[in-house]
Coordinates of C-alpha atoms and ligand atoms in Angstrom, one line a residue:
M22 CA -43.7 -67.1 43.6
S23 CA -45.4 -68.1 40.2
G24 CA -44.4 -71.5 38.5
L25 CA -45.6 -70.0 34.7
L26 CA -45.6 -66.4 34.7
I27 CA -47.0 -64.9 31.7
V28 CA -46.2 -60.7 30.7
G29 CA -50.0 -59.9 28.3
A30 CA -53.2 -61.1 28.8
S31 CA -54.3 -61.5 25.7
Q32 CA -54.8 -63.9 23.0
A33 CA -51.4 -65.6 23.3
G34 CA -51.0 -65.2 26.9
V35 CA -54.5 -67.0 28.1
Q36 CA -53.4 -69.7 25.4
L37 CA -50.5 -69.8 26.1
A38 CA -51.6 -70.4 30.2
C39 CA -55.0 -72.8 29.0
S40 CA -52.7 -74.8 26.5
A41 CA -49.8 -75.7 29.9
R42 CA -52.6 -76.5 32.3
E43 CA -53.7 -78.7 29.2
L44 CA -50.2 -80.6 28.9
G45 CA -50.3 -81.2 32.6
W46 CA -48.8 -77.8 34.1
D47 CA -49.1 -78.7 37.6
R48 CA -47.3 -75.4 39.3
P49 CA -48.9 -71.9 40.4
V50 CA -49.8 -69.4 37.4
T51 CA -50.0 -66.2 36.9
I52 CA -51.0 -63.7 34.3
I53 CA -50.1 -60.0 34.1
G54 CA -51.2 -57.6 32.1
A55 CA -51.8 -53.5 31.9
E56 CA -54.7 -53.7 30.8
P57 CA -57.5 -53.2 33.4
H58 CA -60.0 -55.7 31.4
P59 CA -60.4 -59.2 31.8
P60 CA -58.3 -61.0 28.7
Y61 CA -60.8 -60.1 25.9
A62 CA -60.4 -61.2 21.9
R63 CA -59.8 -57.8 19.5
P64 CA -61.4 -58.7 16.7
S65 CA -64.5 -57.4 17.0
L66 CA -63.3 -54.3 18.0
S67 CA -63.5 -53.1 14.5
K68 CA -66.1 -55.7 13.3
A69 CA -69.5 -56.1 15.5
F70 CA -68.4 -54.4 18.9
L71 CA -67.6 -51.3 17.0
K72 CA -71.1 -51.3 15.7
S73 CA -73.3 -52.4 18.3
N74 CA -71.6 -52.9 21.8
A75 CA -73.0 -55.9 22.5
A76 CA -70.8 -58.7 20.6
S77 CA -69.2 -60.7 23.8
L78 CA -65.6 -60.1 23.8
E79 CA -64.6 -62.5 26.6
L80 CA -61.6 -64.7 26.6
R81 CA -62.2 -67.1 29.0
S82 CA -64.9 -66.9 32.1
A83 CA -63.8 -65.7 35.4
E84 CA -64.6 -70.0 36.2
F85 CA -62.2 -71.1 33.6
Y86 CA -59.4 -69.2 35.2
A87 CA -61.0 -70.6 38.6
E88 CA -61.1 -74.2 38.2
H89 CA -58.1 -73.9 36.2
D90 CA -56.2 -72.8 38.9
I91 CA -54.9 -69.8 37.0
E92 CA -54.1 -66.3 38.4
L93 CA -54.7 -62.9 37.0
V94 CA -53.2 -60.1 38.2
L95 CA -55.3 -57.1 36.1
G96 CA -53.9 -53.1 35.4
E97 CA -50.4 -53.9 36.2
A98 CA -47.5 -53.1 33.9
V99 CA -44.6 -54.8 34.4
T100 CA -41.9 -52.0 33.8
E101 CA -39.0 -54.5 34.3
L102 CA -37.3 -58.0 33.9
R103 CA -35.5 -59.6 36.3
S104 CA -33.4 -62.4 36.0
D105 CA -36.3 -64.4 38.8
A106 CA -39.1 -61.7 39.0
V107 CA -40.4 -58.8 37.1
I108 CA -41.5 -55.5 39.2
T109 CA -44.3 -53.6 37.7
A110 CA -45.2 -50.0 37.9
S111 CA -46.8 -50.1 40.9
G112 CA -43.3 -50.7 42.6
R113 CA -44.8 -55.1 43.2
R114 CA -42.7 -58.0 42.8
L115 CA -43.4 -61.2 41.4
G116 CA -41.4 -64.2 41.1
F117 CA -41.2 -67.1 38.7
E118 CA -39.1 -70.2 37.7
R119 CA -40.4 -69.8 34.1
L120 CA -41.4 -66.3 32.3
A121 CA -43.1 -65.8 29.1
L122 CA -43.5 -62.6 27.4
A123 CA -46.9 -62.1 25.2
T124 CA -46.6 -58.3 24.9
G125 CA -48.3 -57.8 21.5
S126 CA -48.6 -55.0 19.5
R127 CA -49.3 -50.9 19.4
P128 CA -50.2 -48.6 17.1
R129 CA -47.8 -47.0 14.9
R130 CA -48.3 -43.1 14.9
L131 CA -48.1 -41.2 12.3
P132 CA -45.3 -38.6 12.3
I133 CA -47.5 -35.5 11.1
D134 CA -48.4 -32.6 13.0
G135 CA -52.4 -32.6 14.2
A136 CA -52.0 -36.3 14.4
E137 CA -52.8 -35.4 18.6
L138 CA -55.5 -33.4 18.3
P139 CA -59.0 -34.5 20.3
G140 CA -60.8 -36.5 17.5
V141 CA -57.9 -38.1 16.0
H142 CA -58.4 -42.2 17.2
V143 CA -55.9 -45.2 17.1
L144 CA -58.1 -49.0 17.2
R145 CA -55.8 -51.3 19.5
G146 CA -58.2 -51.9 23.1
L147 CA -60.8 -52.0 24.2
D148 CA -60.8 -48.5 25.7
D149 CA -60.2 -47.4 21.8
A150 CA -62.7 -49.2 20.8
Q151 CA -65.5 -47.8 23.7
A152 CA -64.2 -43.7 22.8
L153 CA -64.1 -44.3 19.0
R154 CA -67.5 -45.7 19.0
A155 CA -68.9 -43.1 21.0
E156 CA -67.5 -40.6 18.9
L157 CA -69.1 -42.0 15.9
E158 CA -72.4 -41.1 16.7
R159 CA -72.3 -38.1 16.1
A160 CA -69.4 -37.8 13.1
P161 CA -71.3 -37.5 10.0
E162 CA -68.3 -37.5 8.1
V163 CA -64.9 -40.1 8.6
V164 CA -61.4 -40.2 7.3
V165 CA -59.8 -43.7 7.9
I166 CA -55.5 -42.8 7.3
G167 CA -54.7 -46.1 6.3
G168 CA -56.2 -49.1 4.3
G169 CA -54.4 -52.0 6.0
F170 CA -57.0 -54.4 7.7
V171 CA -58.0 -52.5 11.1
G172 CA -58.3 -49.1 8.8
L173 CA -61.1 -50.8 6.0
E174 CA -63.0 -52.6 9.0
V175 CA -63.6 -49.7 10.7
A176 CA -64.5 -47.9 7.2
G177 CA -66.9 -50.6 6.8
T178 CA -68.3 -50.3 10.1
A179 CA -68.6 -46.7 10.0
A180 CA -70.0 -46.4 6.4
A181 CA -73.0 -49.0 7.7
L182 CA -73.7 -46.5 11.1
G183 CA -74.4 -43.8 7.9
C184 CA -71.0 -41.6 8.3
R185 CA -69.8 -40.3 5.4
V186 CA -66.3 -42.4 4.4
V187 CA -63.0 -41.7 2.8
V188 CA -59.8 -44.3 3.1
L189 CA -56.4 -42.9 2.2
E190 CA -54.2 -45.3 1.3
A191 CA -50.3 -43.6 0.8
G192 CA -49.3 -46.7 -1.3
P193 CA -50.1 -47.8 -4.4
A194 CA -53.0 -50.5 -3.5
L195 CA -55.2 -51.8 -0.5
M196 CA -53.8 -54.2 2.4
G197 CA -50.4 -53.5 0.3
R198 CA -48.8 -55.9 3.0
A199 CA -50.6 -58.7 3.1
V200 CA -52.5 -58.9 -0.3
G201 CA -51.9 -59.2 -4.2
S202 CA -53.4 -56.5 -6.1
A203 CA -56.8 -58.9 -7.7
T204 CA -57.6 -58.8 -3.8
A205 CA -57.2 -55.7 -3.2
E206 CA -59.0 -54.2 -6.1
F207 CA -62.1 -56.8 -5.5
V208 CA -62.2 -55.3 -2.0
R209 CA -61.7 -52.0 -2.8
R210 CA -65.3 -52.3 -5.3
A211 CA -66.7 -53.8 -2.1
H212 CA -66.1 -50.7 -0.3
E213 CA -67.1 -48.0 -3.5
R214 CA -70.3 -50.0 -3.2
S215 CA -71.1 -49.4 -0.2
G216 CA -70.0 -45.6 -0.4
I217 CA -66.6 -45.2 0.7
E218 CA -64.3 -43.2 -1.4
V219 CA -61.2 -44.9 -1.5
R220 CA -57.9 -42.8 -2.6
T221 CA -54.5 -44.5 -3.4
G222 CA -51.7 -43.0 -3.8
A223 CA -52.6 -40.4 -1.2
L224 CA -50.5 -39.2 1.9
P225 CA -51.8 -37.1 4.0
Q226 CA -49.5 -34.0 5.3
R227 CA -50.8 -33.2 8.1
I228 CA -54.8 -32.9 9.6
V229 CA -55.8 -29.9 10.3
G230 CA -58.4 -28.1 13.4
G231 CA -58.5 -26.3 16.1
D232 CA -60.1 -27.2 19.5
R233 CA -60.9 -30.5 17.3
V234 CA -60.1 -32.1 14.3
A235 CA -61.8 -30.4 11.3
G236 CA -59.7 -32.5 7.9
V237 CA -56.8 -33.9 6.3
E238 CA -54.5 -32.3 3.7
L239 CA -52.8 -34.5 1.3
A240 CA -49.3 -33.7 0.6
D241 CA -50.3 -32.5 -3.5
G242 CA -53.0 -29.8 -1.0
T243 CA -56.3 -32.0 -1.7
R244 CA -58.5 -31.7 1.9
F245 CA -61.2 -34.0 3.0
R246 CA -63.4 -32.5 5.9
A247 CA -63.5 -34.4 8.8
S248 CA -65.4 -34.9 11.9
L249 CA -63.4 -37.6 13.1
V250 CA -60.4 -39.8 12.4
V251 CA -58.8 -42.9 12.5
V252 CA -55.7 -43.8 12.3
G253 CA -54.9 -47.5 10.7
V254 CA -51.1 -47.4 10.2
G255 CA -49.8 -50.8 11.1
V256 CA -48.4 -51.8 14.4
E257 CA -45.2 -51.9 15.9
P258 CA -43.8 -55.0 18.4
V259 CA -43.9 -54.3 22.3
D260 CA -40.2 -55.4 22.9
E261 CA -38.7 -52.9 25.3
L262 CA -39.0 -55.0 28.3
A263 CA -37.2 -57.9 26.8
R264 CA -34.8 -55.3 25.2
G265 CA -34.3 -53.6 28.8
A266 CA -33.7 -57.2 29.8
G267 CA -30.8 -57.6 27.2
L268 CA -33.3 -60.2 25.3
K269 CA -32.5 -60.4 21.5
C270 CA -34.9 -58.2 19.3
D271 CA -35.6 -56.9 15.6
N272 CA -38.7 -56.3 14.9
G273 CA -40.2 -58.0 17.9
V274 CA -38.3 -60.2 20.5
V275 CA -35.9 -62.9 18.3
V276 CA -37.4 -66.8 19.0
D277 CA -36.5 -70.1 17.3
E278 CA -39.0 -72.5 16.2
F279 CA -39.5 -73.4 19.7
S280 CA -40.6 -70.0 20.9
V281 CA -37.7 -69.8 23.6
T282 CA -35.7 -66.7 23.0
S283 CA -32.0 -65.7 23.3
D284 CA -31.1 -66.3 26.9
G285 CA -32.3 -70.5 26.3
R286 CA -35.0 -69.9 29.1
T287 CA -37.6 -67.1 28.7
L288 CA -40.5 -67.8 26.5
A289 CA -42.3 -65.2 23.5
V290 CA -45.8 -65.5 22.3
G291 CA -48.0 -64.1 19.7
D292 CA -47.8 -60.5 18.2
C293 CA -44.7 -59.4 20.2
A294 CA -42.3 -62.8 18.9
N295 CA -40.1 -62.5 15.9
L296 CA -40.5 -66.2 14.3
P297 CA -39.1 -68.6 12.0
D298 CA -41.7 -68.6 9.7
P299 CA -43.8 -71.6 10.3
S300 CA -45.3 -72.2 7.1
P301 CA -44.5 -76.1 5.4
V302 CA -42.2 -74.3 2.8
P303 CA -40.8 -71.9 4.1
G304 CA -40.7 -68.0 2.5
P305 CA -37.0 -66.8 1.8
S306 CA -36.8 -64.2 4.7
S307 CA -37.3 -67.2 6.4
R308 CA -37.9 -64.8 9.9
L309 CA -41.1 -62.4 10.6
R310 CA -43.4 -61.3 13.2
L311 CA -47.1 -62.7 12.4
E312 CA -50.1 -60.0 13.7
S313 CA -53.1 -62.6 13.9
V314 CA -54.9 -64.8 16.6
D315 CA -54.2 -68.0 14.6
N316 CA -51.2 -67.0 15.6
A317 CA -51.0 -66.4 18.8
V318 CA -53.0 -69.5 19.3
E319 CA -51.0 -71.7 17.7
Q320 CA -47.6 -70.5 18.4
A321 CA -48.7 -70.4 22.3
R322 CA -49.8 -73.7 22.1
A323 CA -46.7 -74.8 20.5
A324 CA -44.6 -72.7 23.3
A325 CA -46.7 -74.7 25.9
T326 CA -44.9 -77.8 24.9
T327 CA -41.8 -76.5 25.5
L328 CA -42.7 -75.6 28.6
V329 CA -43.4 -79.2 29.5
G330 CA -39.8 -80.3 29.2
D331 CA -41.9 -82.4 25.3
P332 CA -40.5 -79.4 23.1
R333 CA -42.9 -79.3 19.2
P334 CA -41.7 -77.0 16.7
Y335 CA -43.9 -74.5 15.9
R336 CA -45.7 -75.5 12.2
G337 CA -48.2 -74.6 10.6
V338 CA -50.0 -72.6 7.5
P339 CA -50.7 -68.9 9.0
W340 CA -54.3 -68.1 8.4
F341 CA -55.8 -64.9 9.0
W342 CA -59.7 -63.5 8.2
S343 CA -60.9 -59.9 7.6
E344 CA -64.4 -58.7 7.5
Q345 CA -65.1 -55.9 4.8
P346 CA -68.4 -54.0 3.3
S347 CA -70.2 -57.7 2.0
A348 CA -66.8 -59.1 1.8
K349 CA -65.6 -61.9 4.3
L350 CA -62.1 -62.1 3.5
Q351 CA -59.7 -65.4 4.2
I352 CA -55.8 -66.1 4.0
A353 CA -53.7 -69.1 4.2
G354 CA -50.2 -68.8 3.7
L355 CA -48.1 -66.0 2.8
A356 CA -49.2 -63.7 -0.1
A357 CA -46.2 -61.9 0.0
T358 CA -43.2 -64.6 -0.5
S359 CA -45.3 -65.7 -3.8
D360 CA -44.5 -64.9 -7.4
E361 CA -47.4 -66.0 -9.4
E362 CA -51.0 -65.9 -9.0
V363 CA -53.8 -67.4 -10.3
V364 CA -57.1 -65.6 -10.1
R365 CA -59.7 -68.9 -10.4
P366 CA -63.0 -68.4 -12.4
A367 CA -65.5 -67.7 -10.0
L368 CA -68.2 -70.4 -8.6
R369 CA -70.9 -67.7 -7.9
E370 CA -70.8 -63.7 -8.1
G371 CA -69.2 -62.1 -4.9
Q372 CA -66.9 -64.2 -4.6
Q373 CA -63.4 -64.5 -5.5
T374 CA -60.3 -66.9 -5.5
V375 CA -56.7 -66.6 -5.7
L376 CA -54.1 -68.4 -5.5
R377 CA -50.7 -67.8 -5.2
Y378 CA -47.1 -69.9 -6.4
R379 CA -43.7 -69.5 -5.1
D380 CA -41.7 -71.2 -7.6
G381 CA -44.9 -73.3 -9.3
V382 CA -45.6 -74.1 -5.8
L383 CA -49.2 -73.3 -3.7
V384 CA -48.2 -71.3 -0.9
A385 CA -50.9 -69.3 -0.6
A386 CA -54.2 -68.1 -0.7
E387 CA -56.9 -65.6 -1.0
C388 CA -60.7 -65.9 -0.8
V389 CA -63.6 -64.0 -0.4
N390 CA -66.5 -65.2 0.4
A391 CA -65.5 -68.4 -0.7
P392 CA -65.0 -70.5 2.6
A393 CA -65.3 -74.0 1.3
E394 CA -62.2 -72.6 -1.1
F395 CA -60.6 -71.7 2.2
L396 CA -61.0 -74.7 3.2
A397 CA -59.8 -76.7 0.1
A398 CA -56.8 -74.1 -0.1
R399 CA -55.2 -74.3 2.9
R400 CA -55.9 -78.5 3.8
A401 CA -53.3 -78.1 0.2
I402 CA -51.2 -76.0 1.1
A403 CA -50.3 -77.3 4.4
G404 CA -50.8 -81.3 2.7
G405 CA -48.4 -79.9 0.1
A406 CA -50.4 -80.6 -2.8
Q407 CA -49.4 -80.4 -6.3
L408 CA -52.1 -78.6 -7.7
S409 CA -50.0 -76.7 -10.8
A410 CA -51.5 -73.1 -11.8
D411 CA -52.9 -74.5 -15.0
T412 CA -54.7 -77.0 -13.4
A413 CA -56.3 -74.2 -10.6
R414 CA -56.8 -72.0 -13.7
L415 CA -60.1 -74.6 -14.5
P416 CA -63.8 -74.3 -13.7
G417 CA -65.2 -75.7 -10.5
K418 CA -64.8 -76.6 -7.0
L419 CA -61.1 -76.3 -5.9
K420 CA -61.5 -79.7 -3.8
D421 CA -63.1 -81.1 -6.4
L422 CA -59.6 -80.4 -9.0
L423 CA -57.4 -81.4 -5.8
A424 CA -59.3 -85.0 -5.5
A425 CA -58.8 -85.3 -9.1
R426 CA -55.4 -85.2 -8.4
T427 CA -55.0 -88.6 -6.2
Ligands
FAD518 C1 -59.2 -54.0 15.9 C2 -58.7 -55.3 15.9 C3 -59.3 -56.2 14.7 C4 -58.7 -58.1 14.5 N1 -58.8 -58.0 13.6 C5 -58.4 -59.5 13.9 C6 -59.1 -60.6 12.5 O1 -60.0 -60.5 12.7 N2 -58.6 -61.5 12.5 C7 -56.7 -61.9 12.9 O2 -56.5 -62.4 13.0 N3 -56.6 -61.0 13.8 C8 -57.3 -60.2 14.0 N4 -56.6 -58.5 15.0 C9 -55.2 -59.6 15.5 C10 -55.3 -59.8 16.5 O3 -56.7 -59.3 17.8 C11 -53.6 -60.2 17.0 O4 -53.0 -61.0 16.3 C12 -53.8 -60.8 18.7 O5 -54.7 -59.9 19.7 C13 -52.4 -61.0 19.1 O6 -52.6 -61.7 20.0 P1 -51.4 -61.5 21.6 O7 -52.0 -61.8 22.8 O8 -49.7 -62.0 20.9 O9 -51.4 -59.5 21.9 P2 -52.3 -58.3 22.5 O10 -53.6 -58.5 22.0 O11 -51.5 -57.0 21.7 O12 -52.0 -58.5 23.9 C14 -50.8 -58.1 24.5 C15 -51.2 -57.7 25.7 O13 -50.0 -57.4 27.0 C16 -50.6 -56.3 27.2 N5 -49.0 -55.6 27.5 C17 -48.1 -55.1 26.9 N6 -47.3 -55.3 27.5 C18 -47.1 -55.6 28.7 C19 -46.3 -54.8 30.1 N7 -45.2 -54.7 30.4 N8 -47.3 -55.3 31.2 C20 -48.4 -56.0 31.3 N9 -49.1 -56.2 30.3 C21 -48.6 -55.6 29.1 C22 -51.0 -55.2 26.8 O14 -51.8 -54.5 27.3 C23 -52.1 -56.0 26.1 O15 -53.6 -55.9 26.5 C24 -57.6 -57.8 14.9 C25 -56.5 -57.0 15.9 C26 -57.4 -54.9 15.9 C27 -56.4 -54.1 17.0

């Protein structure tokens, strides 16, 4: 029997195991994962790894798990949760004292004809990335459906590999759920400069082809030729195990600020969890699901304190990064909850910082190629700095404007 059994061997699950050990959890720890690979980090799958296959993805070395007495059970999907054990697809039963769900999310499917044709890809795991990489090498024309982070990163990588790339986004702007119009426009121009065609308001109606994908047709009849299609239309939480066990779910496994689910004992962390907004100034929609490495790591760290009987609520400024063609984007806070944006005077060419306010309070920042501005903004949001929108419009470094306020 495991003291702590974690379902999901990825960013959040591994962090929970590591943090529990750091905090003195001394009973057995087992992580069980459906994928056959040792736990790896996903971000590079749409970036360096997709380009060269060379980037290292490993979250921790094999020696690390051995040294910390963390058992990995890989290639085994859990199919059922019971009160003191889980059952796997191969019929194994693993008992536990404490259970944590870190089952992540999966790509949303596109409900249109042709979405299952050979040559149509999604990108979530290592196997997806390897399959996509193998085909990208000989795909002259790539259509990416969905102008969110993953779709855009794949578009940038495909263009860098010499493919002709079209991005089709149904909404009025790129990355519509995560950033405002100024940042979206900046990133769009960066893509267009690298030769990518970006179409917003473009609603794919069907994917066409015979033995293999040949193109994408829009609702207005426009057709784009495609030797490869990548669908990146967002993800949905993997919460069916939790639902099957009667845990409360609503766009993910519902947890409290200590990452405890509705049964008062099971934990849920990472992409699969629906949690109270951890921001210093929570937004109006007080609960959300976060899909980022930062959240997987920080929520798991906080959840480990629950396990060792010294529960600390999960608090922090959520942050996210993305690498687009010639544009490193960093976001702090939650843009969706803001009501005013300030585009700061550029410090230099190729850089942009947007600060976002809600009721006059700084709640989020979107920085492109501006790591120092990002750090200053993130600290300011975390510390509740009173930087008015008028001050933010002044030229100069954000760090200096903030220092002048104190
Ligand atoms: C291509 C790509 C690029 C990304 N880029 C960035 C980035 O630049 N910056 C950033 O902050 N975030 C990025 N992300 C998001 C980030 O990787 C995720 O937020 C993070 O991986 C979430 O970790 P997780 O452990 O909660 O879930 P996941 O990483 O989804 O892992 C969940 C694991 O649980 C396993 N599992 C599910 N159900 C079961 C079951 N029944 N039994 C056993 N195992 C199960 C799954 O197989 C999976 O391995 C990216 C994601 C992708 C896919």
